[in-house]
Amino acid sequence: MVLATAQFDQLSMKQQLLETISDKQHRCPLFRQYLTSTLALEPLDLYLALQEYEHDPTRGRAIAIRDLYLRPGSNSEVNLPALVRKSVQEGLSKDPLPANLFDVCEREVLELLCTECFHKFSRSQIYLDYVDAPDKDRYVDEVMSKDLVPRIPSLPPKRRRTSKVLPPRAGRPMLASSW
């Protein structure tokens, strides 16, 4: 019974996530703003790029998705299993491109969004305030006008170490530790 409830909760969470993403007027902008504030926007951007790819599957778009979101070290890299990256890379080497090129990737991103991002968003103050707001449009406008991106405090400048070599002290031999 516990397993069935957990599966239902997971299915329910995925359904809520998909509904949130499809609500371009209210919930998707809030979700995007929340992810921006937590510095975790890349999975949503990847999912939306994959949705666009489904409507216009070109090799150029597929390569751009790979380079931007799946290439290790890229600025918008999404943390996905190596097998997902490998399957996309292998699919890109085929001509014509497989129709299911990004299917595994899309499932993994959806799972990542559901478990790591949406779960926290659905319990966040920004979402709870939205649910209670009498005027949803006004609330979304207010939230979108705020800068919710956390500021990383600037570090003081590093002190430069001098590379000046000092002469040995008179009467003592020069030791390596004195350099």
PDB file of C-alpha atoms in Angstrom:
ATOM      1  CA  MET A   1       0.000   0.000   0.000  1.00  0.00           C
ATOM      2  CA  VAL A   2       2.863   2.403   0.810  1.00  0.00           C
ATOM      3  CA  LEU A   3       4.489   1.739  -2.587  1.00  0.00           C
ATOM      4  CA  ALA A   4       1.217   2.417  -4.411  1.00  0.00           C
ATOM      5  CA  THR A   5       0.792   5.696  -2.511  1.00  0.00           C
ATOM      6  CA  ALA A   6       4.369   6.747  -3.301  1.00  0.00           C
ATOM      7  CA  GLN A   7       3.829   5.986  -7.002  1.00  0.00           C
ATOM      8  CA  PHE A   8       0.570   7.961  -6.970  1.00  0.00           C
ATOM      9  CA  ASP A   9       2.275  10.896  -5.247  1.00  0.00           C
ATOM     10  CA  GLN A  10       5.093  10.806  -7.813  1.00  0.00           C
ATOM     11  CA  LEU A  11       2.587  10.630 -10.694  1.00  0.00           C
ATOM     12  CA  SER A  12       0.571  13.423  -9.129  1.00  0.00           C
ATOM     13  CA  MET A  13       3.710  15.546  -8.726  1.00  0.00           C
ATOM     14  CA  LYS A  14       4.662  14.985 -12.385  1.00  0.00           C
ATOM     15  CA  GLN A  15       1.160  15.933 -13.481  1.00  0.00           C
ATOM     16  CA  GLN A  16       1.322  19.109 -11.394  1.00  0.00           C
ATOM     17  CA  LEU A  17       4.735  19.898 -12.847  1.00  0.00           C
ATOM     18  CA  LEU A  18       3.483  19.498 -16.412  1.00  0.00           C
ATOM     19  CA  GLU A  19       0.453  21.650 -15.656  1.00  0.00           C
ATOM     20  CA  THR A  20       2.710  24.304 -14.134  1.00  0.00           C
ATOM     21  CA  ILE A  21       4.980  24.334 -17.175  1.00  0.00           C
ATOM     22  CA  SER A  22       2.006  24.609 -19.523  1.00  0.00           C
ATOM     23  CA  ASP A  23       0.504  27.530 -17.546  1.00  0.00           C
ATOM     24  CA  LYS A  24       2.509  30.211 -19.359  1.00  0.00           C
ATOM     25  CA  GLN A  25       0.540  33.050 -17.756  1.00  0.00           C
ATOM     26  CA  HIS A  26       0.905  32.329 -14.039  1.00  0.00           C
ATOM     27  CA  ARG A  27       2.656  29.289 -12.658  1.00  0.00           C
ATOM     28  CA  CYS A  28       5.428  28.811 -15.232  1.00  0.00           C
ATOM     29  CA  PRO A  29       6.785  32.362 -14.754  1.00  0.00           C
ATOM     30  CA  LEU A  30       6.660  31.854 -10.970  1.00  0.00           C
ATOM     31  CA  PHE A  31       8.438  28.510 -11.275  1.00  0.00           C
ATOM     32  CA  ARG A  32      11.049  30.120 -13.530  1.00  0.00           C
ATOM     33  CA  GLN A  33      11.534  32.977 -11.044  1.00  0.00           C
ATOM     34  CA  TYR A  34      11.894  30.488  -8.191  1.00  0.00           C
ATOM     35  CA  LEU A  35      14.475  28.453 -10.117  1.00  0.00           C
ATOM     36  CA  THR A  36      16.362  31.634 -10.936  1.00  0.00           C
ATOM     37  CA  SER A  37      16.450  32.542  -7.258  1.00  0.00           C
ATOM     38  CA  THR A  38      17.832  29.109  -6.379  1.00  0.00           C
ATOM     39  CA  LEU A  39      20.333  29.168  -9.262  1.00  0.00           C
ATOM     40  CA  ALA A  40      18.759  26.050 -10.800  1.00  0.00           C
ATOM     41  CA  LEU A  41      17.136  27.314 -14.005  1.00  0.00           C
ATOM     42  CA  GLU A  42      18.962  25.026 -16.456  1.00  0.00           C
ATOM     43  CA  PRO A  43      16.739  21.912 -16.141  1.00  0.00           C
ATOM     44  CA  LEU A  44      13.610  23.933 -16.992  1.00  0.00           C
ATOM     45  CA  ASP A  45      15.359  25.614 -19.910  1.00  0.00           C
ATOM     46  CA  LEU A  46      16.509  22.215 -21.199  1.00  0.00           C
ATOM     47  CA  TYR A  47      13.001  20.778 -20.906  1.00  0.00           C
ATOM     48  CA  LEU A  48      11.526  23.736 -22.813  1.00  0.00           C
ATOM     49  CA  ALA A  49      14.250  23.433 -25.480  1.00  0.00           C
ATOM     50  CA  LEU A  50      13.383  19.740 -25.885  1.00  0.00           C
ATOM     51  CA  GLN A  51       9.718  20.683 -26.315  1.00  0.00           C
ATOM     52  CA  GLU A  52      10.679  23.136 -29.060  1.00  0.00           C
ATOM     53  CA  TYR A  53      12.871  20.468 -30.668  1.00  0.00           C
ATOM     54  CA  GLU A  54       9.872  18.136 -30.906  1.00  0.00           C
ATOM     55  CA  HIS A  55       8.074  20.742 -33.029  1.00  0.00           C
ATOM     56  CA  ASP A  56      11.099  21.508 -35.233  1.00  0.00           C
ATOM     57  CA  PRO A  57      13.597  18.624 -35.134  1.00  0.00           C
ATOM     58  CA  THR A  58      16.671  19.860 -36.976  1.00  0.00           C
ATOM     59  CA  ARG A  59      20.260  18.714 -36.632  1.00  0.00           C
ATOM     60  CA  GLY A  60      21.385  22.254 -35.824  1.00  0.00           C
ATOM     61  CA  ARG A  61      18.894  22.552 -32.972  1.00  0.00           C
ATOM     62  CA  ALA A  62      19.882  19.106 -31.636  1.00  0.00           C
ATOM     63  CA  ILE A  63      23.571  20.037 -31.672  1.00  0.00           C
ATOM     64  CA  ALA A  64      22.807  23.352 -29.957  1.00  0.00           C
ATOM     65  CA  ILE A  65      20.905  21.514 -27.194  1.00  0.00           C
ATOM     66  CA  ARG A  66      23.766  19.081 -26.739  1.00  0.00           C
ATOM     67  CA  ASP A  67      26.383  21.824 -26.650  1.00  0.00           C
ATOM     68  CA  LEU A  68      24.465  24.089 -24.288  1.00  0.00           C
ATOM     69  CA  TYR A  69      22.983  21.600 -21.803  1.00  0.00           C
ATOM     70  CA  LEU A  70      24.712  18.229 -22.139  1.00  0.00           C
ATOM     71  CA  ARG A  71      28.361  18.998 -22.856  1.00  0.00           C
ATOM     72  CA  PRO A  72      30.468  18.671 -19.693  1.00  0.00           C
ATOM     73  CA  GLY A  73      31.709  22.051 -18.553  1.00  0.00           C
ATOM     74  CA  SER A  74      29.222  24.134 -20.531  1.00  0.00           C
ATOM     75  CA  ASN A  75      27.786  27.200 -18.814  1.00  0.00           C
ATOM     76  CA  SER A  76      24.271  25.702 -18.674  1.00  0.00           C
ATOM     77  CA  GLU A  77      25.201  22.059 -18.107  1.00  0.00           C
ATOM     78  CA  VAL A  78      22.422  19.955 -16.573  1.00  0.00           C
ATOM     79  CA  ASN A  79      23.440  17.139 -14.253  1.00  0.00           C
ATOM     80  CA  LEU A  80      22.288  14.065 -16.170  1.00  0.00           C
ATOM     81  CA  PRO A  81      23.663  10.506 -16.179  1.00  0.00           C
ATOM     82  CA  ALA A  82      26.543   9.775 -18.549  1.00  0.00           C
ATOM     83  CA  LEU A  83      24.413   7.163 -20.342  1.00  0.00           C
ATOM     84  CA  VAL A  84      21.931   9.869 -21.343  1.00  0.00           C
ATOM     85  CA  ARG A  85      24.713  12.033 -22.757  1.00  0.00           C
ATOM     86  CA  LYS A  86      26.174   9.032 -24.565  1.00  0.00           C
ATOM     87  CA  SER A  87      22.838   8.062 -26.143  1.00  0.00           C
ATOM     88  CA  VAL A  88      22.336  11.611 -27.442  1.00  0.00           C
ATOM     89  CA  GLN A  89      25.895  11.719 -28.803  1.00  0.00           C
ATOM     90  CA  GLU A  90      25.415   8.370 -30.561  1.00  0.00           C
ATOM     91  CA  GLY A  91      22.092   9.542 -31.987  1.00  0.00           C
ATOM     92  CA  LEU A  92      23.688  12.712 -33.345  1.00  0.00           C
ATOM     93  CA  SER A  93      26.230  10.619 -35.256  1.00  0.00           C
ATOM     94  CA  LYS A  94      23.445   8.903 -37.235  1.00  0.00           C
ATOM     95  CA  ASP A  95      21.948  10.165 -40.448  1.00  0.00           C
ATOM     96  CA  PRO A  96      19.028  10.788 -40.398  1.00  0.00           C
ATOM     97  CA  LEU A  97      18.571  11.712 -36.756  1.00  0.00           C
ATOM     98  CA  PRO A  98      16.547   9.149 -34.785  1.00  0.00           C
ATOM     99  CA  ALA A  99      12.981  10.256 -34.010  1.00  0.00           C
ATOM    100  CA  ASN A 100      13.542   9.356 -30.353  1.00  0.00           C
ATOM    101  CA  LEU A 101      16.887  11.190 -30.041  1.00  0.00           C
ATOM    102  CA  PHE A 102      15.994  13.045 -26.847  1.00  0.00           C
ATOM    103  CA  ASP A 103      13.340  10.721 -25.351  1.00  0.00           C
ATOM    104  CA  VAL A 104      15.567   9.352 -22.574  1.00  0.00           C
ATOM    105  CA  CYS A 105      16.960  12.817 -21.929  1.00  0.00           C
ATOM    106  CA  GLU A 106      13.461  14.275 -21.652  1.00  0.00           C
ATOM    107  CA  ARG A 107      12.396  11.596 -19.144  1.00  0.00           C
ATOM    108  CA  GLU A 108      15.501  12.223 -17.027  1.00  0.00           C
ATOM    109  CA  VAL A 109      15.041  16.003 -17.075  1.00  0.00           C
ATOM    110  CA  LEU A 110      11.383  15.657 -16.169  1.00  0.00           C
ATOM    111  CA  GLU A 111      12.345  13.393 -13.277  1.00  0.00           C
ATOM    112  CA  LEU A 112      15.033  15.870 -12.172  1.00  0.00           C
ATOM    113  CA  LEU A 113      12.580  18.763 -12.346  1.00  0.00           C
ATOM    114  CA  CYS A 114       9.995  16.812 -10.411  1.00  0.00           C
ATOM    115  CA  THR A 115      12.187  15.492  -7.622  1.00  0.00           C
ATOM    116  CA  GLU A 116      14.728  18.283  -7.189  1.00  0.00           C
ATOM    117  CA  CYS A 117      13.002  21.462  -8.329  1.00  0.00           C
ATOM    118  CA  PHE A 118       9.221  21.301  -8.373  1.00  0.00           C
ATOM    119  CA  HIS A 119       8.987  19.473  -5.067  1.00  0.00           C
ATOM    120  CA  LYS A 120      10.757  22.381  -3.343  1.00  0.00           C
ATOM    121  CA  PHE A 121       8.883  25.013  -5.374  1.00  0.00           C
ATOM    122  CA  SER A 122       5.492  23.593  -4.386  1.00  0.00           C
ATOM    123  CA  ARG A 123       6.445  24.136  -0.718  1.00  0.00           C
ATOM    124  CA  SER A 124       8.088  27.532  -1.206  1.00  0.00           C
ATOM    125  CA  GLN A 125       6.683  30.768   0.102  1.00  0.00           C
ATOM    126  CA  ILE A 126       6.436  32.206  -3.403  1.00  0.00           C
ATOM    127  CA  TYR A 127       4.082  29.394  -4.460  1.00  0.00           C
ATOM    128  CA  LEU A 128       2.077  29.325  -1.230  1.00  0.00           C
ATOM    129  CA  ASP A 129       1.514  33.088  -1.519  1.00  0.00           C
ATOM    130  CA  TYR A 130       0.410  32.593  -5.137  1.00  0.00           C
ATOM    131  CA  VAL A 131      -2.162  29.978  -4.101  1.00  0.00           C
ATOM    132  CA  ASP A 132      -3.574  32.344  -1.452  1.00  0.00           C
ATOM    133  CA  ALA A 133      -3.482  35.448  -3.669  1.00  0.00           C
ATOM    134  CA  PRO A 134      -6.966  36.754  -4.593  1.00  0.00           C
ATOM    135  CA  ASP A 135      -5.626  38.451  -7.765  1.00  0.00           C
ATOM    136  CA  LYS A 136      -3.247  35.956  -9.402  1.00  0.00           C
ATOM    137  CA  ASP A 137      -2.263  38.306 -12.255  1.00  0.00           C
ATOM    138  CA  ARG A 138      -1.279  41.078  -9.877  1.00  0.00           C
ATOM    139  CA  TYR A 139       0.685  38.717  -7.641  1.00  0.00           C
ATOM    140  CA  VAL A 140       2.621  37.284 -10.605  1.00  0.00           C
ATOM    141  CA  ASP A 141       3.381  40.811 -11.849  1.00  0.00           C
ATOM    142  CA  GLU A 142       4.682  41.801  -8.401  1.00  0.00           C
ATOM    143  CA  VAL A 143       6.898  38.739  -8.116  1.00  0.00           C
ATOM    144  CA  MET A 144       8.239  39.139 -11.634  1.00  0.00           C
ATOM    145  CA  SER A 145       9.181  42.761 -10.947  1.00  0.00           C
ATOM    146  CA  LYS A 146      11.345  41.756  -7.976  1.00  0.00           C
ATOM    147  CA  ASP A 147      14.958  40.750  -8.289  1.00  0.00           C
ATOM    148  CA  LEU A 148      15.016  37.393  -6.499  1.00  0.00           C
ATOM    149  CA  VAL A 149      18.452  36.301  -7.649  1.00  0.00           C
ATOM    150  CA  PRO A 150      20.663  35.876  -4.593  1.00  0.00           C
ATOM    151  CA  ARG A 151      23.670  38.113  -4.545  1.00  0.00           C
ATOM    152  CA  ILE A 152      27.004  36.497  -3.908  1.00  0.00           C
ATOM    153  CA  PRO A 153      29.015  38.808  -1.690  1.00  0.00           C
ATOM    154  CA  SER A 154      32.180  40.012  -3.297  1.00  0.00           C
ATOM    155  CA  LEU A 155      35.347  38.738  -1.748  1.00  0.00           C
ATOM    156  CA  PRO A 156      38.073  41.105  -0.634  1.00  0.00           C
ATOM    157  CA  PRO A 157      40.949  41.304  -3.080  1.00  0.00           C
ATOM    158  CA  LYS A 158      43.637  38.714  -2.565  1.00  0.00           C
ATOM    159  CA  ARG A 159      46.871  39.922  -1.120  1.00  0.00           C
ATOM    160  CA  ARG A 160      49.695  39.409  -3.513  1.00  0.00           C
ATOM    161  CA  ARG A 161      52.563  37.303  -2.384  1.00  0.00           C
ATOM    162  CA  THR A 162      55.910  38.714  -3.146  1.00  0.00           C
ATOM    163  CA  SER A 163      58.241  36.529  -5.075  1.00  0.00           C
ATOM    164  CA  LYS A 164      61.217  38.494  -3.904  1.00  0.00           C
ATOM    165  CA  VAL A 165      64.091  36.266  -2.857  1.00  0.00           C
ATOM    166  CA  LEU A 166      65.743  37.492   0.292  1.00  0.00           C
ATOM    167  CA  PRO A 167      69.462  37.013   0.857  1.00  0.00           C
ATOM    168  CA  PRO A 168      70.546  34.520   3.529  1.00  0.00           C
ATOM    169  CA  ARG A 169      71.020  35.828   7.006  1.00  0.00           C
ATOM    170  CA  ALA A 170      74.564  36.580   8.021  1.00  0.00           C
ATOM    171  CA  GLY A 171      76.302  33.694   9.698  1.00  0.00           C
ATOM    172  CA  ARG A 172      73.614  31.095   8.924  1.00  0.00           C
ATOM    173  CA  PRO A 173      73.224  28.856   5.928  1.00  0.00           C
ATOM    174  CA  MET A 174      70.252  29.470   3.668  1.00  0.00           C
ATOM    175  CA  LEU A 175      67.516  26.884   4.186  1.00  0.00           C
ATOM    176  CA  ALA A 176      64.837  26.009   1.683  1.00  0.00           C
ATOM    177  CA  SER A 177      62.166  26.835   4.275  1.00  0.00           C
ATOM    178  CA  SER A 178      63.409  30.405   4.522  1.00  0.00           C
ATOM    179  CA  TRP A 179      62.508  31.137   0.928  1.00  0.00           C
TER     180      TRP A 179
END
